Tab-separated table of C-alpha atoms in Angstrom:
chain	number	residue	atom	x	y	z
A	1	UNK	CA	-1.938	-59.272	41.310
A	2	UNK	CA	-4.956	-58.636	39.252
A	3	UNK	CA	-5.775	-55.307	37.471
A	4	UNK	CA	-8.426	-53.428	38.949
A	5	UNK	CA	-11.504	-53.138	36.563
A	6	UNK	CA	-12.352	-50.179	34.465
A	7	UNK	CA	-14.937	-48.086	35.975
A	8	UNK	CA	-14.311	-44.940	33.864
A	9	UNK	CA	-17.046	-44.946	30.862
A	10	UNK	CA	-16.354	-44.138	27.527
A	11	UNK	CA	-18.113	-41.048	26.276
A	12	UNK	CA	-20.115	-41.348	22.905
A	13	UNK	CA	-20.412	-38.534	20.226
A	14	UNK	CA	-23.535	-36.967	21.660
A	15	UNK	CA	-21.767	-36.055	25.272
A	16	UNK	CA	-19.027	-34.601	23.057
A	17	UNK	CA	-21.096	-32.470	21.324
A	18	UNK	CA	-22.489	-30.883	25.103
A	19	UNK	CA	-18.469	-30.580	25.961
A	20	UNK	CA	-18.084	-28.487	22.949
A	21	UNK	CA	-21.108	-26.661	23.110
A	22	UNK	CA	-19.567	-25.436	26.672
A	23	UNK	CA	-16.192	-24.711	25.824
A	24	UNK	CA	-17.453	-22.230	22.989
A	25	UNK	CA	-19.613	-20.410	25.743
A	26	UNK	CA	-16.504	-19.850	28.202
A	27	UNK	CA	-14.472	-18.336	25.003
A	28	UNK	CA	-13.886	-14.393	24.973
A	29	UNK	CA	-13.417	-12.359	22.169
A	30	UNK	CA	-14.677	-12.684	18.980
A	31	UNK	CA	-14.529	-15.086	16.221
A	32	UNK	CA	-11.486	-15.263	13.569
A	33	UNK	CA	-12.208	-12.325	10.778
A	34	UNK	CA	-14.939	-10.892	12.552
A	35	UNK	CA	-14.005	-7.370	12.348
A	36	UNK	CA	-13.991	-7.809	8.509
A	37	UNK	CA	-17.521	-9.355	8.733
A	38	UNK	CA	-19.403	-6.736	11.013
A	39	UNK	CA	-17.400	-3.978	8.945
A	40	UNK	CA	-19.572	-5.026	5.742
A	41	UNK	CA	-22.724	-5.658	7.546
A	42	UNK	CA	-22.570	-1.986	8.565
A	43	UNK	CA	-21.342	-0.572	5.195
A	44	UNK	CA	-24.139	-2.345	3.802
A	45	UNK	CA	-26.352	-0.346	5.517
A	46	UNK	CA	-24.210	2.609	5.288
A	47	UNK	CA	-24.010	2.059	1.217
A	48	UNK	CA	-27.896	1.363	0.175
A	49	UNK	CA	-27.114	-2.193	-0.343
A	50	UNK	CA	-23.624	-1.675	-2.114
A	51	UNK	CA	-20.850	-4.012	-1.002
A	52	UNK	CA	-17.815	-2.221	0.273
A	53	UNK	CA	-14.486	-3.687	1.397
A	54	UNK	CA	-13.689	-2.075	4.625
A	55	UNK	CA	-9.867	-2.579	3.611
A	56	UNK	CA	-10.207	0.278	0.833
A	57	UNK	CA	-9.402	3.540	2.007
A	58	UNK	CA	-10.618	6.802	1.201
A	59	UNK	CA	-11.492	7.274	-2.555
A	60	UNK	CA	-9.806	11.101	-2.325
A	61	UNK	CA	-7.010	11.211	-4.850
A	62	UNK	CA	-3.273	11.353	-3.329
A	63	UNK	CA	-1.238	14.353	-4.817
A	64	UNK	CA	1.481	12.174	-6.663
A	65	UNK	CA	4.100	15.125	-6.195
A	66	UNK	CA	4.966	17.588	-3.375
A	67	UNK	CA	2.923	20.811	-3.260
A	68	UNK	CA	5.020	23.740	-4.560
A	69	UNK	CA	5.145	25.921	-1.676
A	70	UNK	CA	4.506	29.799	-2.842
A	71	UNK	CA	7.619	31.699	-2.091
A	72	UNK	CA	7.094	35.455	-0.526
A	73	UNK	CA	7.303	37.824	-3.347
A	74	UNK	CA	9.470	41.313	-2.524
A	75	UNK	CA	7.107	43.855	-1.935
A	76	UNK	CA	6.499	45.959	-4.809
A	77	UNK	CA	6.597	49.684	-4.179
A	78	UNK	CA	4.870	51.511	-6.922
A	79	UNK	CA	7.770	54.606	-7.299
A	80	UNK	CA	11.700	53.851	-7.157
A	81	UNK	CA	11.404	56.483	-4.477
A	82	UNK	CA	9.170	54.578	-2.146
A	83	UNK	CA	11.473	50.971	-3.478
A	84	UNK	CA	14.486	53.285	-2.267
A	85	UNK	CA	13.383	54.882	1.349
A	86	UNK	CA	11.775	50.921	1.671
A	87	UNK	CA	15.467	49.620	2.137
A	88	UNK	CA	16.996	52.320	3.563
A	89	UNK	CA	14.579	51.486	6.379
A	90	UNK	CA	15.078	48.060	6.302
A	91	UNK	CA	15.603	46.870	9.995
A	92	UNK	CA	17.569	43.830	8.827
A	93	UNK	CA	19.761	45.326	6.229
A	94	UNK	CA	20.461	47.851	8.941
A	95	UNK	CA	21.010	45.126	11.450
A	96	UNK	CA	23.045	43.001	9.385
A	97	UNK	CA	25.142	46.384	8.765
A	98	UNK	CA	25.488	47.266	11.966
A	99	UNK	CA	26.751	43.685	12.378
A	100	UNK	CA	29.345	43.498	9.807
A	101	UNK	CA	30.605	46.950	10.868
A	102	UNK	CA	31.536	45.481	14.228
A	103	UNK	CA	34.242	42.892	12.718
A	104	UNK	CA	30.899	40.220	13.378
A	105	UNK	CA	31.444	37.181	11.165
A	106	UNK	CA	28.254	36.807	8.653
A	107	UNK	CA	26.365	33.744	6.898
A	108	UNK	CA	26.512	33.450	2.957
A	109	UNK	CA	22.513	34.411	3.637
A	110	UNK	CA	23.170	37.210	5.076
A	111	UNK	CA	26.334	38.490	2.790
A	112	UNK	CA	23.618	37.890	-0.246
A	113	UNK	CA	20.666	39.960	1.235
A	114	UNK	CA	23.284	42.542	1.856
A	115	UNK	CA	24.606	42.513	-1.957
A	116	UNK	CA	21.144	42.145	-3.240
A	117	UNK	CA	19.625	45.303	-1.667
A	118	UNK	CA	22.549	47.213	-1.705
A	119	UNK	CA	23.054	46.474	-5.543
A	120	UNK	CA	19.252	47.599	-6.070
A	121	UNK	CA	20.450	51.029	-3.784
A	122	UNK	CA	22.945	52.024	-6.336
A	123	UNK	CA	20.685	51.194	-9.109
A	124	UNK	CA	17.687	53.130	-7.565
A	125	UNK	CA	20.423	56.275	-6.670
A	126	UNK	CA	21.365	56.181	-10.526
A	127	UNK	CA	17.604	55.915	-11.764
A	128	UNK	CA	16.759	58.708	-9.259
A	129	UNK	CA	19.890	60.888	-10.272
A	130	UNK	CA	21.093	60.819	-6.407
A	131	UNK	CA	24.935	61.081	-5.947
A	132	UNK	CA	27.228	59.443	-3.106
A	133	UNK	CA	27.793	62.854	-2.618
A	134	UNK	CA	24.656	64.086	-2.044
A	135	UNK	CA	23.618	61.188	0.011
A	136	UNK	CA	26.825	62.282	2.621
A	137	UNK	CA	25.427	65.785	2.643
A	138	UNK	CA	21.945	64.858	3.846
A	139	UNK	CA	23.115	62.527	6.370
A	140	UNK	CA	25.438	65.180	7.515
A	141	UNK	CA	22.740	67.563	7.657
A	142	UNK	CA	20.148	65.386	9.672
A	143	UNK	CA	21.152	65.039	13.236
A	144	UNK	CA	19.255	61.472	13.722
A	145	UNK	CA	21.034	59.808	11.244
A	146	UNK	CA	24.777	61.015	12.403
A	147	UNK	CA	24.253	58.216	15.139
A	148	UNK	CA	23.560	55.550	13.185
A	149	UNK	CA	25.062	54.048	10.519
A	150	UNK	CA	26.436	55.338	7.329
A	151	UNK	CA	26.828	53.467	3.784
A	152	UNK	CA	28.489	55.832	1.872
A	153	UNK	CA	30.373	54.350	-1.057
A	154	UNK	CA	33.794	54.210	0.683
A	155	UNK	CA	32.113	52.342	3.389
A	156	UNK	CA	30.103	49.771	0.863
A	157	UNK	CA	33.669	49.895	-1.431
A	158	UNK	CA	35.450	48.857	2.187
A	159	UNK	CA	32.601	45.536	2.793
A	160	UNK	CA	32.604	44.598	-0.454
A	161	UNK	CA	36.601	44.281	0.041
A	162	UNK	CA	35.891	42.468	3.064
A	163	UNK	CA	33.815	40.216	1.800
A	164	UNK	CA	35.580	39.282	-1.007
A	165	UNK	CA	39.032	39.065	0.973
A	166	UNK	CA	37.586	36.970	3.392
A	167	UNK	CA	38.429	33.129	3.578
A	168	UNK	CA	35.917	30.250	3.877
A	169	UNK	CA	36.930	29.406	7.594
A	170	UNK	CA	35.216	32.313	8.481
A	171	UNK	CA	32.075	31.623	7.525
A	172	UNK	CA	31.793	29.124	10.689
């Protein structure tokens, strides 16, 4: 049997130049590093004719170390009498009290705000010339403060123990 002749023609350069020419109009999307070439057509604009990278950042400097962050100063109370009514009406010193007086286990936290401002009570009560004593006789004599809580020395003398007597395990 005898091969069938070719009928298929060859094409030449010029038809493969049309082929081409059609497969680049049926592409989508854009050409390989195009968003870096409209980025500095725009920026030239942008920039009065300057070149710009579009890769650079923001020219702002970067803080090289973390901002210090301003801790809350105490209040300053311009007479040791104002410092000294100031924690005595301290909700959360009276709070924490409370807590502690009811057996309530306490965070290191707390157990140093409590030894801070009581520490700064006796020290105030000795600038001021006020005795234990007289501090039991004017909470005996005001009727509001006979239902709340009292921290009369014994009673501070007492936490302090407690604190000190009391083992790590508890602190969980």
């Amino acid at each position: 049997m005898a091969k069938a002749p070719r009928t298929k023609r060859i094409p030449d350069k010029a038809h493969q130049a049309n082929v081409a020419d059609r497969k680049s109009k049926k592409r989508k999307g854009h050409a390989p590093g195009s968003r870096h070439s409209e980025a500095d057509q725009t920026k030239v604009r942008q920039n009065h004719g300057a070149k710009a990278d579009p890769r650079l950042g923001s020219k702002k400097p970067v803080p090289l170390t973390a901002p210090s962050k301003s801790a809350k100063e105490p209040q300053k109370h311009f007479s040791p009498a104002k410092e000294l009514s100031a924690i005595e009406q301290d909700p959360r010193l009276e709070a924490l009290l409370d807590k502690a007086e009811q057996d309530q286990s306490l965070t290191a936290e707390e157990k140093t705000y409590i030894d801070q401002k009581l520490a700064r009570h006796r020290q105030l009560c000795e600038l001021l010339g006020i005795d234990a004593a007289d501090d039991k006789d004017e909470k005996s004599s005001d009727p509001r403060q006979q239902s709340g809580r009292s921290h009369v020395a014994d009673d501070e003398d007492a936490l302090l123990d407690k604190f000190m007597n009391s083992d790590i395990k508890d602190l969980n």
